[in-house]
Coordinates of C-alpha atoms and ligand atoms in Angstrom, one line a residue:
M1 CA -16.7 154.5 -167.2
K2 CA -18.5 153.7 -164.0
T3 CA -18.0 156.2 -161.2
I4 CA -16.0 154.8 -158.2
K5 CA -17.9 155.1 -155.0
C6 CA -16.5 152.3 -152.9
V7 CA -13.0 150.8 -152.9
G8 CA -11.9 147.5 -151.4
I9 CA -8.4 146.9 -150.0
L10 CA -6.6 143.6 -149.5
T11 CA -3.2 142.3 -148.7
S12 CA -2.0 139.1 -150.4
G13 CA 1.0 136.7 -150.6
G14 CA 3.8 137.1 -148.0
D15 CA 3.4 139.8 -145.4
S16 CA 5.9 142.7 -145.4
P17 CA 6.5 145.6 -143.1
G18 CA 4.8 148.7 -144.4
M19 CA 1.6 146.9 -145.5
N20 CA -0.2 148.5 -142.5
A21 CA 1.0 151.9 -143.4
A22 CA -0.2 151.4 -146.9
I23 CA -3.7 150.2 -145.7
R24 CA -3.8 153.3 -143.5
A25 CA -2.9 155.6 -146.5
V26 CA -5.3 154.0 -148.9
T27 CA -8.2 154.1 -146.3
R28 CA -7.6 157.7 -145.2
T29 CA -7.1 159.0 -148.8
A30 CA -10.2 157.3 -150.0
I31 CA -12.3 158.7 -147.1
F32 CA -10.7 162.1 -147.6
K33 CA -11.9 161.9 -151.3
G34 CA -15.4 160.9 -150.3
L35 CA -15.3 157.2 -151.0
R36 CA -16.5 154.3 -148.9
V37 CA -13.9 151.8 -148.0
K38 CA -14.1 148.0 -147.4
G39 CA -11.3 146.0 -145.8
I40 CA -11.1 142.5 -147.2
M41 CA -9.6 140.0 -144.8
R42 CA -7.2 137.3 -145.9
G43 CA -6.5 138.4 -149.4
Y44 CA -8.2 136.8 -152.3
K45 CA -9.3 134.0 -150.1
G46 CA -11.4 136.5 -148.0
L47 CA -12.7 138.0 -151.2
I48 CA -14.0 134.5 -152.2
D49 CA -15.3 133.7 -148.8
D50 CA -17.0 137.1 -148.3
E51 CA -14.8 138.3 -145.4
V52 CA -15.5 142.0 -145.9
L53 CA -15.5 144.8 -143.2
D54 CA -16.6 148.4 -143.4
F55 CA -13.5 150.6 -142.8
A56 CA -13.5 154.0 -141.2
T57 CA -10.5 156.1 -140.3
G58 CA -10.5 154.6 -136.8
N59 CA -9.9 151.1 -138.2
V60 CA -6.5 152.2 -139.3
S61 CA -5.4 154.2 -136.2
N62 CA -2.2 153.3 -134.6
I63 CA -1.1 150.8 -137.2
I64 CA 1.6 152.8 -139.2
Q65 CA 4.3 151.4 -136.8
Q66 CA 3.1 147.8 -136.9
G67 CA 4.7 145.1 -139.1
G68 CA 2.5 142.5 -140.7
T69 CA -1.0 143.3 -141.9
I70 CA -4.1 143.9 -139.9
L71 CA -6.1 142.6 -142.9
K72 CA -4.2 139.3 -142.6
T73 CA -2.9 137.6 -145.7
A74 CA -3.3 134.3 -147.3
R75 CA -2.5 132.4 -150.5
S76 CA -5.5 131.1 -152.4
K77 CA -5.4 128.3 -154.9
E78 CA -9.1 128.8 -155.6
F79 CA -8.4 132.3 -156.9
E80 CA -6.3 130.8 -159.6
T81 CA -9.4 129.2 -161.1
K82 CA -12.0 131.0 -163.1
E83 CA -14.7 129.8 -160.7
G84 CA -12.8 131.2 -157.7
R85 CA -12.5 134.5 -159.3
R86 CA -16.2 134.5 -160.3
K87 CA -17.1 134.1 -156.6
A88 CA -14.7 136.9 -155.7
H89 CA -16.4 139.1 -158.2
E90 CA -19.7 138.1 -156.8
T91 CA -18.6 139.3 -153.3
M92 CA -17.4 142.6 -154.8
R93 CA -20.9 143.1 -156.4
R94 CA -22.7 142.2 -153.2
H95 CA -20.8 144.8 -151.2
G96 CA -21.0 147.4 -154.0
I97 CA -17.2 147.5 -154.3
D98 CA -16.3 149.3 -157.5
A99 CA -12.6 149.1 -157.5
L100 CA -9.8 147.3 -155.7
V101 CA -6.4 148.1 -154.2
V102 CA -4.2 145.1 -154.0
I103 CA -1.0 145.2 -151.8
G104 CA 1.2 142.2 -152.5
G105 CA 4.1 140.7 -154.6
D106 CA 4.5 139.3 -158.0
G107 CA 1.9 136.6 -157.7
S108 CA -0.7 138.8 -156.1
L109 CA -0.3 141.4 -158.9
T110 CA -0.5 138.7 -161.5
G111 CA -3.8 137.6 -160.0
A112 CA -5.0 141.2 -159.9
R113 CA -4.1 141.6 -163.6
I114 CA -6.1 138.4 -164.6
F115 CA -9.1 139.4 -162.4
A116 CA -9.2 143.0 -163.7
A117 CA -9.2 141.9 -167.3
E118 CA -11.7 139.1 -166.8
F119 CA -14.3 141.3 -165.1
D120 CA -13.4 144.7 -166.3
I121 CA -12.7 146.0 -162.7
P122 CA -10.4 148.9 -162.0
V123 CA -7.5 147.6 -159.9
V124 CA -4.4 149.3 -158.7
G125 CA -1.5 147.4 -157.1
I126 CA 1.0 148.4 -154.5
P127 CA 4.2 146.4 -154.4
G128 CA 4.4 144.8 -151.0
T129 CA 7.2 142.3 -150.7
I130 CA 10.5 142.2 -148.9
D131 CA 12.1 140.6 -151.9
N132 CA 12.2 143.8 -154.1
D133 CA 11.7 141.6 -157.1
L134 CA 9.0 143.7 -158.9
Y135 CA 9.9 145.3 -162.2
G136 CA 9.2 149.0 -162.7
T137 CA 9.9 150.2 -159.1
D138 CA 13.2 151.0 -157.4
T139 CA 12.0 149.4 -154.3
T140 CA 9.1 147.6 -152.7
L141 CA 7.3 147.9 -149.4
G142 CA 9.2 146.1 -146.7
Y143 CA 12.5 145.7 -148.5
D144 CA 14.2 148.5 -146.5
T145 CA 13.0 147.1 -143.2
A146 CA 14.2 143.6 -144.1
L147 CA 17.6 145.0 -145.2
N148 CA 17.9 146.6 -141.8
T149 CA 16.9 143.4 -140.0
I150 CA 19.5 141.5 -142.0
M151 CA 22.1 144.1 -141.0
W152 CA 21.1 143.9 -137.4
A153 CA 21.4 140.1 -137.4
V154 CA 24.7 140.0 -139.2
D155 CA 26.1 142.5 -136.8
K156 CA 25.4 140.2 -133.9
L157 CA 26.7 137.1 -135.8
R158 CA 29.9 139.1 -136.5
D159 CA 30.7 139.0 -132.7
T160 CA 30.6 135.2 -132.6
A161 CA 32.3 134.9 -136.0
S162 CA 35.2 137.0 -134.9
S163 CA 35.5 135.6 -131.4
H164 CA 35.8 132.0 -132.9
E165 CA 37.6 133.1 -136.1
R166 CA 35.0 131.4 -138.1
L167 CA 33.4 131.5 -141.6
F168 CA 29.7 132.0 -141.4
F169 CA 27.2 131.5 -144.3
V170 CA 24.1 133.5 -143.7
E171 CA 21.0 132.7 -145.8
V172 CA 18.7 135.5 -146.5
M173 CA 15.3 135.5 -148.3
G174 CA 14.6 136.9 -151.8
R175 CA 12.9 134.1 -153.6
N176 CA 14.8 134.0 -156.8
A177 CA 16.3 137.5 -156.5
G178 CA 19.5 138.6 -154.9
F179 CA 18.7 142.1 -153.8
L180 CA 18.5 141.3 -150.1
A181 CA 21.8 139.3 -150.1
L182 CA 23.7 141.8 -152.2
N183 CA 22.7 145.0 -150.4
G184 CA 22.5 143.2 -147.1
A185 CA 26.2 142.2 -147.7
I186 CA 27.1 145.8 -148.3
A187 CA 25.2 147.1 -145.3
S188 CA 26.8 144.5 -143.0
G189 CA 30.2 144.7 -144.4
A190 CA 30.1 141.0 -145.4
E191 CA 33.0 139.4 -147.3
A192 CA 30.9 138.1 -150.2
A193 CA 27.3 137.8 -151.5
I194 CA 26.1 134.7 -153.4
I195 CA 23.2 135.6 -155.6
P196 CA 21.1 133.6 -158.1
E197 CA 21.7 136.2 -160.8
R198 CA 25.3 135.3 -161.0
E199 CA 26.0 131.5 -161.0
T200 CA 29.7 131.9 -161.1
E201 CA 29.9 133.4 -157.7
F202 CA 31.1 130.2 -156.2
D203 CA 34.2 130.4 -158.3
Q204 CA 34.8 133.8 -156.8
L205 CA 34.3 132.4 -153.3
A206 CA 36.8 129.7 -154.1
E207 CA 39.2 132.4 -155.3
L208 CA 38.9 134.3 -152.1
I209 CA 39.5 131.1 -150.1
E210 CA 42.4 130.1 -152.1
N211 CA 44.1 133.5 -151.8
G212 CA 44.0 133.2 -148.0
F213 CA 40.5 134.2 -147.3
R214 CA 40.5 136.6 -144.3
K215 CA 44.1 135.9 -143.6
D216 CA 44.6 139.1 -141.8
K217 CA 41.0 139.3 -140.4
N218 CA 39.5 137.1 -137.9
S219 CA 36.0 136.4 -139.2
S220 CA 34.3 135.9 -142.6
I221 CA 30.7 136.3 -143.3
V222 CA 29.1 135.4 -146.6
L223 CA 25.5 136.3 -147.4
V224 CA 23.7 133.6 -149.6
A225 CA 20.4 134.2 -151.3
E226 CA 17.9 131.4 -150.8
S227 CA 17.5 129.8 -154.2
E228 CA 17.8 126.6 -156.1
V229 CA 20.5 128.3 -158.2
T230 CA 22.7 129.1 -155.2
G231 CA 21.8 125.9 -153.2
G232 CA 21.2 128.2 -150.2
A233 CA 23.6 128.5 -147.3
M234 CA 23.5 124.7 -146.4
G235 CA 24.4 123.8 -150.0
L236 CA 27.1 126.3 -150.2
A237 CA 28.6 125.3 -146.8
A238 CA 28.6 121.6 -147.9
R239 CA 30.5 122.6 -151.1
V240 CA 33.1 124.6 -149.2
K241 CA 33.5 121.8 -146.6
A242 CA 34.1 119.3 -149.3
E243 CA 36.7 121.4 -151.1
Y244 CA 38.2 123.2 -148.1
P245 CA 37.9 121.0 -145.1
Q246 CA 40.3 123.3 -143.1
F247 CA 37.6 125.9 -142.8
D248 CA 35.4 125.7 -139.7
S249 CA 32.2 127.1 -141.1
R250 CA 28.7 127.7 -139.6
V251 CA 25.4 128.2 -141.3
T252 CA 22.7 130.6 -140.1
I253 CA 19.4 130.8 -141.8
L254 CA 17.6 134.0 -140.9
G255 CA 14.2 132.8 -142.1
H256 CA 11.0 134.6 -141.2
I257 CA 12.6 137.0 -138.8
Q258 CA 13.3 139.1 -142.0
R259 CA 9.7 139.5 -142.7
G260 CA 8.6 141.0 -139.3
G261 CA 9.1 144.1 -137.3
S262 CA 8.2 147.7 -137.2
P263 CA 8.7 149.3 -140.6
T264 CA 11.6 151.8 -141.1
A265 CA 10.9 155.4 -141.8
A266 CA 11.7 154.8 -145.5
D267 CA 9.1 152.0 -145.7
R268 CA 6.5 154.1 -143.9
I269 CA 7.0 157.0 -146.1
L270 CA 7.0 154.9 -149.2
A271 CA 3.8 153.1 -148.0
S272 CA 2.0 156.4 -147.3
R273 CA 2.9 157.9 -150.6
M274 CA 2.0 154.9 -152.6
G275 CA -1.3 154.4 -150.7
Q276 CA -2.3 158.0 -151.5
A277 CA -1.2 157.6 -155.1
A278 CA -3.2 154.4 -155.6
I279 CA -6.5 156.1 -154.7
E280 CA -5.7 159.2 -156.8
A281 CA -4.8 157.0 -159.7
L282 CA -8.1 155.2 -159.5
L283 CA -10.0 158.4 -159.3
D284 CA -8.0 159.7 -162.2
G285 CA -9.3 156.8 -164.4
Q286 CA -6.1 154.8 -164.2
R287 CA -6.6 151.1 -164.5
N288 CA -4.6 148.0 -164.0
I289 CA -1.4 149.5 -162.9
M290 CA 1.1 149.1 -160.1
I291 CA 2.3 152.2 -158.3
G292 CA 6.1 152.2 -158.4
I293 CA 8.8 154.6 -157.4
D294 CA 11.5 155.6 -159.9
D295 CA 14.2 158.1 -158.8
E296 CA 12.0 159.3 -155.9
Q297 CA 9.1 160.0 -158.3
L298 CA 5.9 157.9 -158.1
V299 CA 5.1 156.2 -161.4
H300 CA 2.3 154.1 -162.9
V301 CA 3.6 150.8 -164.2
P302 CA 1.1 148.6 -166.2
F303 CA 0.5 145.2 -164.6
S304 CA 1.6 143.6 -167.9
Q305 CA 5.1 145.1 -167.4
A306 CA 5.4 144.7 -163.6
C307 CA 4.5 141.0 -163.6
R308 CA 6.1 139.8 -166.8
N309 CA 9.5 141.4 -166.7
D310 CA 12.4 140.4 -164.6
K311 CA 13.9 143.2 -162.5
A312 CA 17.6 143.6 -163.2
I313 CA 20.1 143.6 -160.4
D314 CA 23.0 146.0 -160.4
R315 CA 25.9 143.5 -160.8
S316 CA 28.5 146.2 -160.2
L317 CA 27.5 146.0 -156.5
L318 CA 29.2 142.6 -156.4
E319 CA 32.4 144.4 -157.2
T320 CA 31.7 146.8 -154.4
V321 CA 31.4 143.9 -152.0
K322 CA 34.6 142.5 -153.3
I323 CA 36.6 145.7 -153.1
L324 CA 35.4 146.5 -149.6
S325 CA 36.2 143.1 -148.3
I326 CA 40.0 143.1 -149.0
Ligands
ATP401 P1 5.5 137.1 -152.1 O1 6.5 137.8 -153.1 O2 5.7 137.8 -150.8 O3 5.6 135.7 -152.0 P2 3.2 137.0 -153.8 O4 2.2 138.0 -154.0 O5 4.2 136.8 -155.0 O6 4.0 137.5 -152.5 P3 2.1 134.4 -154.3 O7 1.9 133.3 -153.3 O8 2.9 134.1 -155.5 O9 2.6 135.7 -153.4 O10 0.7 134.9 -154.7 C1 -0.4 135.2 -153.9 C2 -1.7 134.9 -154.3 O11 -2.0 135.6 -155.6 C3 -1.9 133.4 -154.7 O12 -2.2 132.6 -153.6 C4 -3.0 133.5 -155.6 O13 -4.2 133.5 -154.9 C5 -2.8 134.7 -156.4 N1 -2.2 134.4 -157.7 C6 -0.9 134.2 -157.9 N2 -0.7 133.9 -159.2 C7 -2.0 133.9 -159.8 C8 -2.4 133.6 -161.1 N3 -1.6 133.2 -162.1 N4 -3.8 133.7 -161.3 C9 -4.6 134.1 -160.3 N5 -4.2 134.3 -159.1 C10 -2.9 134.3 -158.8

């Protein structure tokens, strides 16, 4: 096995709070262990286009508290082709990069898995996405911060919802997963969560409405996961309006506000631990794994599992939302 002397880091896919803290941890751990570090700008696109910088500890000073990613991020269709990946490999060769740390979501780690297998390169992934939809890890970088942002936003909406005695549908991100909607609903005391993992939720919402939804309260907030399955907040509001025209409802789509902001302590700590673990795993001869966290312990999850399996949501939490909203 070739000795690793130089490691490249990139961030890919959607940005998430905590990516910078992870970049810092990877860089500093690598330097501490005597490795050289290359920062690759704009994800796989930058790897193809040869946007590679030498990184020293100073490059990652004062970034632990910043949202987004100093390495920038991009999506690259070219990397999905063999020719694109060949160019990316050529860039690595030119700069003497022996191994890669990829920080990103499901798509980015799928790309990493294919690239690693094709060119026999050691690659370790760090799950960076607010959606929390990666199998094999209890949580992903940015998820906690996004949940806090949702909570903050819903707290504000509650003031208007209760002043006007209105029903609000609040759409949150999550791609095809309901983690943000479900736990966001619990954290903000919402009356219901509509998630793609459970298509029958509309019936429950109808049941709530028919039973005199919020009769003795003066506002109602329903968190809706963005998804074709749920129809999003607009779709749901249209259905409710058609069936229950007496309800004066409003829609708020939180959008990209959920992706930004300074990471929470939980995300900074997770990023720091995962970043250190990524370098240690590479030096320990680990290949093609994602660093995950399972019951507070760091774990190594093979890419084949992390990318191919769906992460199950704890449906009993829907019952929690229901019970606590009576
Ligand atoms: P998020 O969950 O925040 O959207 P993500 O990492 O899932 O992040 P994607 O847009 O799905 O984001 O993927 C990011 C990049 O990963 C793509 O632009 C592409 O370059 C690469 N990628 C994704 N899937 C593949 C694949 N099957 N083969 C090669 N590269 C891929």
